[in-house]
Each structure stands twice: as C-alpha cells, then as structure tokens.
Short mmCIF file of C-alpha atoms in Angstrom, two decimals:
data_model
loop_
_atom_site.label_atom_id
_atom_site.label_comp_id
_atom_site.label_asym_id
_atom_site.label_seq_id
_atom_site.Cartn_x
_atom_site.Cartn_y
_atom_site.Cartn_z
CA MET R 7 -51.59 53.39 -163.78
CA THR R 8 -53.68 51.69 -161.07
CA THR R 9 -52.62 52.57 -157.54
CA PRO R 10 -52.30 49.83 -154.88
CA GLU R 11 -55.29 51.34 -153.09
CA LYS R 12 -57.44 51.18 -156.24
CA CYS R 13 -56.30 47.63 -156.94
CA PHE R 14 -57.14 46.64 -153.38
CA GLU R 15 -60.61 48.16 -153.65
CA GLN R 16 -61.27 46.28 -156.92
CA LEU R 17 -60.25 43.03 -155.24
CA CYS R 18 -62.45 43.68 -152.20
CA GLN R 19 -65.43 44.65 -154.34
CA HIS R 20 -65.13 41.41 -156.31
CA VAL R 21 -64.95 39.34 -153.11
CA ARG R 22 -67.91 41.16 -151.58
CA GLN R 23 -70.00 40.46 -154.68
CA THR R 24 -68.94 36.81 -154.60
CA ASN R 25 -70.03 36.65 -150.99
CA LEU R 26 -73.55 37.73 -152.00
CA LEU R 27 -73.76 34.44 -153.90
CA THR R 28 -72.19 32.50 -151.01
CA ALA R 29 -74.74 33.89 -148.56
CA THR R 30 -77.59 33.05 -150.94
CA GLN R 31 -76.34 29.47 -151.25
CA ALA R 32 -76.18 29.28 -147.45
CA LEU R 33 -79.81 30.45 -147.32
CA LEU R 34 -80.82 27.64 -149.67
CA GLU R 35 -78.94 25.14 -147.50
CA TRP R 36 -80.52 26.50 -144.30
CA ASP R 37 -83.97 26.20 -145.87
CA GLN R 38 -83.17 22.64 -146.92
CA GLN R 39 -82.41 21.68 -143.32
CA THR R 40 -85.44 23.41 -141.81
CA HIS R 41 -88.44 23.91 -144.11
CA LEU R 42 -87.91 22.33 -147.54
CA PRO R 43 -90.64 19.92 -148.74
CA ILE R 44 -89.07 16.50 -149.26
CA GLN R 45 -90.11 16.36 -152.93
CA ALA R 46 -88.21 19.58 -153.58
CA SER R 47 -84.82 18.16 -152.60
CA GLU R 48 -83.68 17.19 -156.11
CA PHE R 49 -84.34 20.65 -157.55
CA ARG R 50 -82.66 22.19 -154.52
CA SER R 51 -79.53 20.15 -155.21
CA GLN R 52 -79.55 21.54 -158.78
CA GLN R 53 -79.79 25.08 -157.39
CA ILE R 54 -76.92 24.51 -154.97
CA THR R 55 -74.79 22.93 -157.69
CA PHE R 56 -75.38 25.97 -159.89
CA PHE R 57 -74.46 28.41 -157.13
CA ALA R 58 -71.34 26.39 -156.25
CA GLY R 59 -70.19 26.62 -159.86
CA GLU R 60 -70.81 30.36 -160.10
CA ILE R 61 -69.04 30.98 -156.79
CA TYR R 62 -66.09 28.85 -157.89
CA ARG R 63 -65.79 30.78 -161.17
CA ARG R 64 -65.62 34.06 -159.32
CA GLN R 65 -63.19 32.75 -156.69
CA THR R 66 -60.82 31.49 -159.39
CA ASP R 67 -61.23 34.42 -161.77
CA PRO R 68 -57.74 35.17 -163.17
CA ARG R 69 -58.26 38.81 -162.23
CA VAL R 70 -58.13 37.77 -158.55
CA GLY R 71 -54.69 36.28 -159.12
CA ASP R 72 -53.60 39.41 -160.99
CA TRP R 73 -54.81 41.75 -158.25
CA LEU R 74 -53.12 39.66 -155.55
CA GLY R 75 -49.92 39.55 -157.58
CA GLU R 76 -49.93 43.34 -157.92
CA LEU R 77 -50.57 43.84 -154.21
CA ALA R 78 -48.03 41.33 -152.87
CA GLN R 79 -45.06 43.71 -152.89
CA THR R 80 -46.89 46.92 -151.96
CA PRO R 81 -47.00 48.63 -148.55
CA LEU R 82 -50.56 47.31 -148.14
CA ALA R 83 -49.12 43.80 -147.69
CA GLU R 84 -46.17 44.70 -145.43
CA ASP R 85 -47.90 44.02 -142.11
CA PRO R 86 -49.50 40.56 -142.43
CA HIS R 87 -51.70 41.24 -139.39
CA SER R 88 -53.15 44.56 -140.58
CA ASP R 89 -56.56 44.70 -142.22
CA THR R 90 -55.07 45.05 -145.68
CA GLY R 91 -52.19 42.66 -145.06
CA SER R 92 -54.37 39.89 -143.65
CA THR R 93 -56.84 40.38 -146.51
CA ILE R 94 -54.11 39.92 -149.12
CA ARG R 95 -52.54 37.02 -147.24
CA GLU R 96 -55.74 35.04 -146.69
CA LEU R 97 -57.24 35.72 -150.11
CA GLN R 98 -53.99 34.49 -151.66
CA ARG R 99 -54.22 31.30 -149.59
CA GLU R 100 -57.85 30.82 -150.63
CA TYR R 101 -57.07 31.51 -154.29
CA ASN R 102 -54.21 29.00 -154.27
CA ARG R 103 -56.47 26.30 -152.83
CA LYS R 104 -59.47 27.05 -155.03
CA THR R 105 -57.50 27.09 -158.28
CA LYS R 106 -56.16 23.62 -157.54
CA LEU R 107 -59.69 22.17 -157.65
CA PRO R 108 -61.34 21.34 -160.98
CA GLN R 109 -64.68 23.10 -161.38
CA ALA R 110 -66.37 19.79 -162.20
CA LEU R 111 -65.24 18.40 -158.82
CA VAL R 112 -66.57 21.46 -156.97
CA GLU R 113 -69.97 21.24 -158.66
CA GLU R 114 -70.26 17.47 -158.33
CA LEU R 115 -69.42 17.60 -154.63
CA ALA R 116 -71.93 20.42 -154.00
CA GLY R 117 -74.77 18.59 -155.73
CA LEU R 118 -73.94 15.23 -154.19
CA THR R 119 -73.73 16.54 -150.64
CA SER R 120 -77.01 18.42 -151.07
CA ARG R 121 -78.73 15.17 -152.10
CA GLY R 122 -76.68 13.26 -149.54
CA GLN R 123 -78.14 15.18 -146.61
CA THR R 124 -81.68 14.30 -147.71
CA ILE R 125 -80.71 10.64 -148.15
CA TRP R 126 -79.03 10.67 -144.73
CA VAL R 127 -82.22 11.97 -143.07
CA GLU R 128 -84.22 9.13 -144.66
CA ALA R 129 -81.64 6.49 -143.74
CA ARG R 130 -81.54 7.71 -140.16
CA GLN R 131 -85.33 7.74 -139.89
CA LYS R 132 -85.46 4.19 -141.29
CA ASN R 133 -82.43 3.07 -139.26
CA ASP R 134 -80.79 1.68 -142.39
CA PHE R 135 -77.14 2.48 -143.18
CA ALA R 136 -77.43 0.56 -146.47
CA LEU R 137 -79.66 3.36 -147.84
CA PHE R 138 -76.88 5.88 -147.25
CA ALA R 139 -73.80 3.76 -148.00
CA PRO R 140 -73.71 4.21 -151.83
CA THR R 141 -73.91 8.00 -151.47
CA LEU R 142 -71.27 8.03 -148.73
CA LYS R 143 -68.95 6.01 -150.97
CA GLN R 144 -69.31 8.67 -153.66
CA ILE R 145 -68.76 11.51 -151.18
CA MET R 146 -65.63 9.94 -149.72
CA GLY R 147 -64.31 9.26 -153.22
CA LEU R 148 -64.71 12.95 -154.09
CA LYS R 149 -63.08 13.99 -150.80
CA LYS R 150 -60.08 11.83 -151.68
CA ASN R 151 -59.92 13.54 -155.06
CA GLN R 152 -60.15 16.89 -153.32
CA ALA R 153 -57.26 16.02 -150.99
CA ALA R 154 -55.16 14.85 -153.94
CA ALA R 155 -55.84 18.08 -155.83
CA TRP R 156 -54.86 20.22 -152.86
CA GLY R 157 -51.77 18.14 -152.10
CA PHE R 158 -50.36 17.18 -148.71
CA ASP R 159 -47.09 16.52 -146.92
CA ASP R 160 -47.71 13.44 -144.79
CA CYS R 161 -51.19 12.01 -145.38
CA PRO R 162 -54.33 12.89 -147.40
CA TYR R 163 -56.22 13.79 -144.23
CA ASP R 164 -53.81 16.74 -143.74
CA ALA R 165 -55.31 18.46 -146.79
CA LEU R 166 -58.89 18.06 -145.52
CA LEU R 167 -58.06 19.11 -141.95
CA ASP R 168 -56.33 22.22 -143.31
CA GLU R 169 -59.64 23.39 -144.78
CA TYR R 170 -61.10 23.77 -141.27
CA GLU R 171 -58.02 24.37 -139.11
CA PRO R 172 -55.40 26.05 -141.31
CA HIS R 173 -51.72 25.14 -140.89
CA THR R 174 -52.57 22.24 -138.56
CA ARG R 175 -51.43 18.70 -139.29
CA THR R 176 -52.95 15.35 -138.45
CA ALA R 177 -49.89 14.24 -136.48
CA GLU R 178 -50.10 17.30 -134.21
CA VAL R 179 -53.79 16.75 -133.49
CA ALA R 180 -53.23 13.03 -132.92
CA SER R 181 -50.47 13.75 -130.41
CA VAL R 182 -52.62 16.15 -128.36
CA PHE R 183 -55.62 13.81 -128.56
CA GLU R 184 -53.55 10.87 -127.34
CA ALA R 185 -52.31 12.86 -124.34
CA LEU R 186 -55.92 13.81 -123.62
CA ARG R 187 -57.13 10.22 -123.92
CA VAL R 188 -54.40 8.96 -121.59
CA ASP R 189 -55.61 11.32 -118.84
CA LEU R 190 -59.32 11.23 -119.63
CA VAL R 191 -59.96 7.48 -119.65
CA PRO R 192 -58.66 6.98 -116.08
CA LEU R 193 -60.82 9.89 -114.85
CA VAL R 194 -63.93 8.35 -116.38
CA ALA R 195 -62.98 4.99 -114.83
CA GLU R 196 -62.40 6.67 -111.45
CA ILE R 197 -65.88 8.18 -111.62
CA ALA R 198 -67.40 4.81 -112.56
CA ASP R 199 -65.65 3.22 -109.57
CA SER R 200 -66.81 5.93 -107.15
CA GLY R 201 -70.11 4.19 -106.52
CA ILE R 202 -71.93 7.53 -106.84
CA ASP R 203 -74.76 7.66 -109.36
CA LEU R 204 -76.04 11.17 -109.99
CA PRO R 205 -79.82 11.58 -110.58
CA ILE R 206 -80.28 11.54 -114.37
CA ASP R 207 -84.03 10.85 -114.06
CA ILE R 208 -84.55 14.53 -113.26
CA LEU R 209 -83.68 15.36 -116.86
CA GLU R 210 -85.90 12.59 -118.28
CA ARG R 211 -89.22 13.95 -117.08
CA HIS R 212 -91.74 15.65 -119.35
CA TYR R 213 -90.43 18.95 -120.74
CA PRO R 214 -92.94 20.45 -123.20
CA PRO R 215 -91.11 21.63 -126.35
CA ALA R 216 -92.92 24.98 -126.38
CA ALA R 217 -91.57 25.77 -122.91
CA GLN R 218 -88.13 24.47 -123.87
CA ARG R 219 -88.08 26.89 -126.77
CA LYS R 220 -89.02 29.84 -124.53
CA LEU R 221 -86.26 28.98 -122.06
CA ALA R 222 -83.71 28.49 -124.84
CA LEU R 223 -84.63 31.89 -126.28
CA ALA R 224 -84.40 33.58 -122.88
CA ALA R 225 -81.05 32.04 -121.98
CA SER R 226 -79.52 32.70 -125.42
CA ARG R 227 -80.68 36.31 -125.30
CA GLN R 228 -79.27 36.88 -121.83
CA ILE R 229 -75.81 35.49 -122.58
CA GLY R 230 -75.63 37.84 -125.55
CA PHE R 231 -77.19 36.40 -128.73
CA ASP R 232 -78.97 39.23 -130.56
CA PHE R 233 -82.37 38.10 -131.86
CA GLU R 234 -82.77 41.32 -133.83
CA ARG R 235 -79.89 39.96 -135.94
CA GLY R 236 -80.71 36.27 -135.69
CA ARG R 237 -83.35 33.62 -135.05
CA LEU R 238 -83.88 30.13 -133.66
CA ASP R 239 -85.39 27.29 -135.71
CA THR R 240 -85.88 23.52 -135.49
CA THR R 241 -83.95 20.97 -137.54
CA HIS R 242 -82.81 17.33 -137.60
CA HIS R 243 -79.28 18.14 -136.42
CA PRO R 244 -78.33 21.36 -134.57
CA PHE R 245 -76.26 23.88 -136.53
CA CYS R 246 -75.54 27.58 -136.94
CA THR R 247 -75.20 29.48 -140.19
CA GLU R 248 -74.75 33.11 -141.14
CA LEU R 249 -76.63 34.53 -144.11
CA GLY R 250 -75.29 38.07 -143.90
CA PRO R 251 -73.68 40.48 -141.44
CA HIS R 252 -76.98 40.86 -139.57
CA ASP R 253 -78.63 37.49 -140.23
CA CYS R 254 -77.40 34.59 -138.11
CA ARG R 255 -79.57 31.45 -137.82
CA ILE R 256 -79.19 29.02 -134.92
CA ASN R 257 -81.02 25.72 -135.13
CA THR R 258 -81.81 23.09 -132.52
CA ARG R 259 -83.99 20.04 -131.92
CA PHE R 260 -86.32 19.20 -129.05
CA ASP R 261 -86.87 16.03 -127.03
CA ASP R 262 -89.86 16.29 -124.70
CA SER R 263 -88.42 13.63 -122.40
CA PHE R 264 -84.82 14.89 -122.12
CA PHE R 265 -84.05 18.44 -121.01
CA SER R 266 -80.42 18.64 -122.11
CA THR R 267 -80.88 18.04 -125.84
CA ALA R 268 -82.36 21.41 -126.76
CA PHE R 269 -81.05 23.57 -123.91
CA PHE R 270 -77.36 22.79 -124.16
CA GLY R 271 -77.60 22.34 -127.91
CA THR R 272 -79.01 25.85 -128.19
CA LEU R 273 -76.31 27.32 -125.93
CA HIS R 274 -73.76 25.61 -128.16
CA GLU R 275 -75.20 27.13 -131.33
CA ALA R 276 -75.69 30.51 -129.64
CA GLY R 277 -71.97 30.49 -128.88
CA HIS R 278 -71.32 30.05 -132.59
CA GLY R 279 -73.84 32.76 -133.35
CA MET R 280 -72.35 35.28 -130.94
CA TYR R 281 -69.00 34.84 -132.68
CA GLU R 282 -70.61 35.56 -136.05
CA GLN R 283 -72.53 38.55 -134.67
CA GLY R 284 -69.35 39.87 -133.05
CA LEU R 285 -67.34 39.96 -136.27
CA ARG R 286 -66.67 43.32 -137.91
CA SER R 287 -69.61 43.91 -140.24
CA ASP R 288 -67.75 46.60 -142.22
CA TRP R 289 -65.38 43.85 -143.38
CA TYR R 290 -68.11 41.24 -143.95
CA GLY R 291 -67.00 38.55 -146.39
CA LEU R 292 -63.35 39.62 -146.19
CA PRO R 293 -60.70 38.11 -143.88
CA PRO R 294 -60.80 40.81 -141.14
CA GLY R 295 -64.55 40.13 -140.86
CA LYS R 296 -64.45 36.31 -141.06
CA TYR R 297 -63.96 33.73 -138.32
CA CYS R 298 -60.39 32.55 -137.80
CA SER R 299 -60.92 28.78 -138.02
CA LEU R 300 -63.40 26.08 -137.10
CA GLY R 301 -61.35 25.23 -134.00
CA ILE R 302 -61.63 28.83 -132.82
CA HIS R 303 -65.34 28.78 -133.71
CA GLU R 304 -65.89 25.59 -131.72
CA SER R 305 -64.06 27.11 -128.75
CA GLN R 306 -66.91 29.61 -128.55
CA SER R 307 -69.72 27.08 -128.75
CA ARG R 308 -68.10 24.71 -126.26
CA LEU R 309 -67.27 27.58 -123.90
CA TRP R 310 -70.86 28.78 -123.61
CA GLU R 311 -72.36 25.29 -123.63
CA ASN R 312 -70.15 23.78 -120.94
CA LEU R 313 -67.77 26.18 -119.24
CA VAL R 314 -70.61 28.63 -118.67
CA GLY R 315 -73.81 26.61 -119.14
CA ARG R 316 -72.90 23.71 -116.84
CA ARG R 317 -71.44 25.97 -114.17
CA LEU R 318 -73.15 26.19 -110.77
CA SER R 319 -73.13 29.99 -110.80
CA PHE R 320 -74.98 29.98 -114.14
CA TRP R 321 -77.79 27.98 -112.59
CA GLN R 322 -77.80 30.00 -109.38
CA HIS R 323 -79.09 32.72 -111.68
CA PHE R 324 -81.23 30.69 -114.11
CA TYR R 325 -82.72 27.88 -112.03
CA CYS R 326 -85.75 29.69 -110.57
CA GLN R 327 -86.67 30.84 -114.06
CA THR R 328 -86.27 27.28 -115.34
CA GLN R 329 -88.57 25.96 -112.59
CA ASP R 330 -91.17 28.53 -113.66
CA PHE R 331 -91.06 27.15 -117.21
CA PHE R 332 -91.36 23.51 -116.02
CA PRO R 333 -93.29 23.49 -112.74
CA GLN R 334 -94.41 19.88 -112.99
CA ALA R 335 -90.93 18.56 -113.77
CA LEU R 336 -88.80 20.69 -111.45
CA ASN R 337 -90.75 22.19 -108.56
CA ASP R 338 -89.71 19.32 -106.27
CA VAL R 339 -86.06 19.38 -107.44
CA ALA R 340 -83.41 21.30 -105.51
CA LEU R 341 -80.82 23.30 -107.41
CA THR R 342 -78.02 21.09 -106.12
CA ASP R 343 -79.71 17.97 -107.50
CA PHE R 344 -80.36 19.62 -110.88
CA TYR R 345 -76.73 20.76 -111.06
CA ARG R 346 -75.55 17.26 -110.25
CA ALA R 347 -77.82 15.83 -112.96
CA ILE R 348 -76.56 18.10 -115.76
CA ASN R 349 -72.96 17.22 -114.85
CA ARG R 350 -73.50 13.48 -114.58
CA VAL R 351 -70.76 11.42 -116.23
CA GLU R 352 -71.87 8.28 -117.99
CA PRO R 353 -70.73 6.91 -121.36
CA SER R 354 -73.50 7.31 -123.92
CA LEU R 355 -74.12 6.67 -127.59
CA ILE R 356 -75.04 10.14 -128.89
CA ARG R 357 -72.25 12.70 -129.30
CA VAL R 358 -74.36 15.86 -129.03
CA GLU R 359 -75.91 14.60 -125.79
CA ALA R 360 -72.65 13.37 -124.26
CA ASP R 361 -71.42 14.65 -120.92
CA GLU R 362 -68.45 16.97 -120.71
CA ALA R 363 -66.02 14.21 -119.71
CA THR R 364 -66.83 11.57 -122.33
CA TYR R 365 -67.68 13.92 -125.25
CA ASN R 366 -64.13 14.05 -126.53
CA LEU R 367 -63.94 10.26 -126.76
CA HIS R 368 -66.76 10.51 -129.34
CA ILE R 369 -64.62 12.96 -131.31
CA ILE R 370 -61.48 10.82 -131.12
CA ILE R 371 -63.47 7.89 -132.55
CA ARG R 372 -64.63 9.96 -135.51
CA PHE R 373 -61.16 11.44 -136.03
CA GLU R 374 -59.66 7.96 -136.26
CA LEU R 375 -62.38 6.55 -138.53
CA GLU R 376 -62.19 9.50 -140.92
CA GLN R 377 -58.48 9.01 -141.37
CA GLU R 378 -58.96 5.30 -142.07
CA LEU R 379 -61.66 6.03 -144.66
CA ILE R 380 -59.58 8.66 -146.45
CA ASN R 381 -56.34 6.68 -146.26
CA GLY R 382 -58.10 3.60 -147.68
CA ASN R 383 -57.69 1.44 -144.57
CA LEU R 384 -61.45 1.14 -144.02
CA GLU R 385 -64.22 0.43 -146.52
CA ILE R 386 -67.61 2.15 -146.30
CA ASP R 387 -69.44 -1.18 -146.02
CA ASP R 388 -67.35 -2.01 -142.95
CA LEU R 389 -67.92 1.37 -141.29
CA PRO R 390 -70.88 0.40 -139.04
CA LEU R 391 -68.95 -2.52 -137.57
CA ALA R 392 -65.81 -0.43 -137.12
CA TRP R 393 -67.91 2.29 -135.47
CA ASN R 394 -69.49 -0.18 -133.06
CA ASP R 395 -66.16 -1.80 -132.23
CA ARG R 396 -64.58 1.58 -131.46
CA TYR R 397 -67.52 2.53 -129.23
CA GLN R 398 -67.13 -0.71 -127.34
CA GLN R 399 -63.40 -0.13 -126.98
CA TYR R 400 -63.51 3.54 -125.91
CA LEU R 401 -66.87 3.88 -124.17
CA GLY R 402 -67.85 0.33 -123.27
CA LEU R 403 -71.03 0.57 -125.35
CA SER R 404 -72.30 -1.14 -128.47
CA PRO R 405 -74.87 0.83 -130.51
CA PRO R 406 -78.04 -1.25 -130.97
CA SER R 407 -78.91 0.46 -134.25
CA ASP R 408 -77.45 2.51 -137.08
CA ALA R 409 -79.54 5.53 -136.04
CA LEU R 410 -77.88 5.50 -132.62
CA GLY R 411 -74.53 4.71 -134.16
CA VAL R 412 -72.96 5.53 -137.48
CA LEU R 413 -75.94 7.56 -138.78
CA GLN R 414 -76.20 10.02 -135.88
CA ASP R 415 -74.17 12.90 -137.42
CA VAL R 416 -74.92 14.99 -140.50
CA HIS R 417 -71.27 15.84 -141.21
CA TRP R 418 -70.30 13.08 -143.65
CA SER R 419 -73.45 13.52 -145.73
CA ALA R 420 -72.50 17.21 -146.03
CA GLY R 421 -68.93 16.35 -147.05
CA LEU R 422 -67.47 17.87 -143.86
CA VAL R 423 -64.54 15.47 -143.56
CA GLY R 424 -61.87 16.95 -141.30
CA TYR R 425 -64.39 18.96 -139.28
CA PHE R 426 -64.84 16.60 -136.31
CA PRO R 427 -61.45 17.13 -134.62
CA THR R 428 -62.13 20.87 -134.40
CA TYR R 429 -64.74 20.16 -131.69
CA THR R 430 -62.11 18.86 -129.30
CA TRP R 431 -59.48 21.31 -130.56
CA GLY R 432 -61.95 24.06 -129.68
CA THR R 433 -62.87 22.47 -126.35
CA LEU R 434 -59.25 22.53 -125.23
CA PHE R 435 -58.78 26.14 -126.29
CA ALA R 436 -62.06 27.13 -124.59
CA SER R 437 -60.60 26.01 -121.26
CA GLN R 438 -57.47 28.06 -121.89
CA LEU R 439 -59.66 31.06 -122.75
CA VAL R 440 -61.60 30.75 -119.50
CA ASP R 441 -58.34 30.65 -117.54
CA GLN R 442 -57.20 33.85 -119.26
CA ALA R 443 -60.58 35.57 -118.93
CA THR R 444 -60.60 34.79 -115.21
CA GLU R 445 -57.16 36.31 -114.87
CA ASP R 446 -58.24 39.43 -116.76
CA LEU R 447 -61.82 39.87 -115.48
CA GLY R 448 -61.68 38.40 -111.99
CA ASP R 449 -64.37 36.21 -110.43
CA LEU R 450 -66.57 34.99 -113.29
CA ASP R 451 -68.85 33.12 -110.88
CA LEU R 452 -69.77 36.35 -109.12
CA LEU R 453 -70.77 37.86 -112.46
CA PHE R 454 -72.76 34.80 -113.53
CA ARG R 455 -74.71 34.58 -110.26
CA LEU R 456 -75.87 38.13 -110.98
CA GLY R 457 -76.82 37.20 -114.54
CA ASN R 458 -74.09 39.42 -115.91
CA PHE R 459 -72.53 37.72 -118.94
CA ARG R 460 -71.65 40.91 -120.78
CA PRO R 461 -68.07 41.29 -119.44
CA LEU R 462 -67.13 37.82 -120.71
CA GLN R 463 -68.85 38.37 -124.04
CA GLN R 464 -67.15 41.74 -124.44
CA TRP R 465 -63.78 40.22 -123.54
CA LEU R 466 -64.29 37.54 -126.21
CA LYS R 467 -65.39 40.16 -128.71
CA GLU R 468 -62.21 42.19 -128.18
CA ASN R 469 -59.83 39.22 -128.08
CA ILE R 470 -61.40 36.79 -130.57
CA TYR R 471 -64.33 38.09 -132.60
CA GLN R 472 -63.02 41.48 -133.72
CA ARG R 473 -59.67 40.08 -134.84
CA GLY R 474 -61.23 37.96 -137.56
CA MET R 475 -58.48 36.32 -139.61
CA GLN R 476 -55.82 38.89 -138.86
CA TYR R 477 -53.82 36.11 -137.19
CA SER R 478 -53.52 32.41 -137.94
CA PRO R 479 -55.29 30.14 -135.43
CA ARG R 480 -52.00 29.29 -133.76
CA GLU R 481 -50.96 32.96 -133.59
CA LEU R 482 -54.34 33.99 -132.19
CA ARG R 483 -54.27 31.34 -129.46
CA GLU R 484 -50.78 32.35 -128.40
CA LYS R 485 -51.55 36.08 -128.59
CA VAL R 486 -54.61 35.75 -126.32
CA THR R 487 -53.36 33.15 -123.83
CA GLY R 488 -49.60 33.09 -124.36
CA LYS R 489 -49.78 29.30 -124.72
CA THR R 490 -49.82 26.58 -127.33
CA ILE R 491 -52.79 24.24 -127.29
CA THR R 492 -52.69 21.48 -124.66
CA HIS R 493 -55.22 19.45 -122.70
CA GLN R 494 -54.02 20.53 -119.26
CA SER R 495 -56.44 23.42 -118.56
CA PHE R 496 -59.36 21.28 -119.69
CA MET R 497 -58.42 18.35 -117.47
CA ARG R 498 -57.80 20.58 -114.44
CA GLN R 499 -61.14 22.39 -114.79
CA LEU R 500 -63.00 19.14 -115.41
CA ARG R 501 -61.51 17.47 -112.34
CA GLU R 502 -62.18 20.53 -110.17
CA LYS R 503 -65.85 20.40 -111.17
CA LEU R 504 -66.35 16.64 -110.90
CA ALA R 505 -64.26 15.83 -107.82
CA PRO R 506 -66.81 17.24 -105.31
CA LEU R 507 -69.70 15.59 -107.15
CA TYR R 508 -68.11 12.15 -107.16
CA GLY R 509 -65.99 12.31 -104.00
CA LEU R 510 -62.75 11.96 -105.92
#
C-alpha cells in the first residue's frame, strides 16, 4: 500500500519533470524575442507547439488526478497553507483547469501565438494593423473557446482573468478601477491647470545606449537583482522570464534620445526578476516555490520602478553616478530638475513610457477593450478606431499611427488576454506594501539615500517571495497589510509626491 508521503513524492516528481519541459519552452520563447533569425520563426512555432502538447499531456495525465484524489483526505492536505497542503490545493486547481481544455486547442493556441508575435513585430515596424488583424482574429477566437471550456459565472472575461489573478472577478476589478478613475482624472486635470510645466527636455538629450546599459546594470544590481543568477538582454518589448531556479532573464529596449525608456523599464523587469530569484528554489516548479499571481508579481515591478525608482531619496544616492555615465547630457542639470523631469505628468501615447499618474488610464483602456472583444461587442477590424477614441476620451490624445496606438503592446499577439488589469491591480497593492514596509522598517528614505535597499528587499522576500502560493492572492494581501485592495494608498502617495512639484 502506498503511503501518503510516497504518493506525494510521486506527484511532486512528476510535476518537477514537467517543469523541465516548461522551462525549455520558455527558453525557446526567450530566444525568439531576443536572438532568433526572422526566417527561423516558422520552425520555432512548430517547436513551441510540440512542447505545449507534451506539457499538456503531462499536466493532464490521469495519474495526476489519481494522486491528488488519494491525497485530498490525508493529513498532508489538512492545512491548506502548509507546503504540502498548498501544493495539493494548487495542483488540484491547475489540474481541473487543464483537463477542461482540449489538447488541440492548447497546441493550436501555442503555435498561433508563437507566429503571432513575429507577425506583430513586422506589423509594428511597418505601422500596419491590417497585417496583424487576421492573426489577432484567430487568437481572440481561440481565447473565447478557452473561456468557454473553462466556464465562468458572469462573463467570459472572468475565466481569462482568473488565469492571471485567481479567484478575482471582472466586476470586482471594474469597481476598483472606476473608483480609481474618479479620483485620478481630476488630479491629472488639476496638474494640467497648474500652469507648471516640468522640464521634460532633460530626458530627451542624447543618452548613448552603451552607457544606458551600464547604468541599468549597476542600478539593478544595487537594488538586489543577482546577475550571477540572471542577465539583461535587448528586445522589442520589455519582459522578464525565468528559465530555472537560478536563471532569470530580464529584457529591455533602449532609446538614445529618451532616458526613461530603458532605465525605468529595466527597474520594472528587475522587480519581477527579484521576485523570481527570491522564491524558494527547493520547491522550484511546485506551488510553494511559484509566484502567487500576476497581480502580486506586478506589485513588485511597479514598486521598484516607481515607488523606489522615482523617489527623491533614490536619486540622492544615484544621481552623481548617473551624471558620470552621461556627462554631456547631465553635467549642467541639478538633481532637483532631474527629479522633477522624471516625475512630470503629461498624457502620452505609450503605456510603458507613461508617467505614474496617467499610466493606469492606459490600463483601464485595455481592460475595457479586452472585455468588449471577448464579449463580442467589438470587432477586430474596428479595434484601431475604438482604441483611438478611448485615448481621446481618457487622455485627450489621438494616436497618429498604429505603431503608436493599437500595435504598441506584445500581449495580444502572445494570447495574454486578461493580463493587462494585473498591472494596475499590482500598482495599487504596491502602494499598500510600501505603507506597511514603512511601518515595519521605519524611514525608507534614509535607507535609500545611503544606497541601502537590502532591508526592503529582505522584507519583501520574507513577506511575499518566500510564501509562494501558500496563500491565495487575496489572503496574501490581507495577511501582509491587513487590508483588502483599494486605490487609497496609491492616490495619497501620488498626491504627496506631486503636490510640491505642481503647487497643488
């Protein structure tokens, strides 16, 4: 007779072996976004389709269901937050979702999105949405099929959102986003009416990419990203991926005439990477060693990008070093003027380059459009016009081209429908985390001025990283901060930062 412990070990061994394939597929996808010759893209899509099918077969192996069934009523499952209990709980959830999807759908979606990302790059380079539209129609059709297979309570988008932010519903997100919008839009208007125009031209001088890379490496290393377990590469759209417990890749892009693109983009991805590097490697591939949700993941990237990286105390430590990297661009620029420039509020077209105040309006636009596409209220051919109309309505801007509008993000070509709202979900939680960290650690600004980021990173490691998936996202947020997610901390911190800059 097999003991519960032996059964559990068989389950874990199977999952660990499956994760070897998952990590290899991720390596192929990373290579596709960074180094793959363009003529190799079709064969690469065949490789990724094959791996997706093999991974699916292992994830839905009837033995997994049998093992989970045997373990459900054993002492190993009694505490749902223990290592064994959370493993059984989360693998059961994953198994239930995976077995609802036909293998043909999984393989078709993997191959299509692999090709779709290559087609998206070409369409963006040629500024032609029509090149991408047929593929996007296919992708959205498959995502609708995926939502139908999973099932949902209120709307199809619930099923897709649940993939990235478990146990969260569209209506809940929409309610929080509406409360945020109601407070955010007047603040942006108040800033526009202040008559104060902060000096953006400082950031638009010549910043050689080689020097940008050196600064990005130095800053990422100092805040805590371990380059003995990771690396930085260049890509079309910034992203982070993990290829193993000691192999985390962060990727950025450089603009020699705009400082913020690479620097803050790299801090963002380093925040993701530090989360991955802080997970428990002895549980790699299993729930105690996996990130809790995309919203929790995005809280880490947004925290280091904005709540640390755009803070005055951060630059009181880093600015002299930054001037050394860019003497021609910055030697005549005072720290106060540089700080004002990186916190300038002005509606813009590109999400990843948006300021801290208007960024979430970009997310709300995408959140609304995704729902309309999935619910059948918006056709793909009408998407560019709908995009432009929403930008005019929310940000007062009309994109002059597809490349600066509907083609700017990689997410839809990769099939990541339901991902976008996690950026703002994470942004709001990041502010709550900083409030709690300040209460627990004391004056963060004093630490940052000294270049000491370790206490904050260690605090996050203990409270977020090391807990993996032991708690649901909602449980983890409430355990760490004692609060449900709201926009109040974010709005208070944002106003406290911007009020002195704009005389509010």
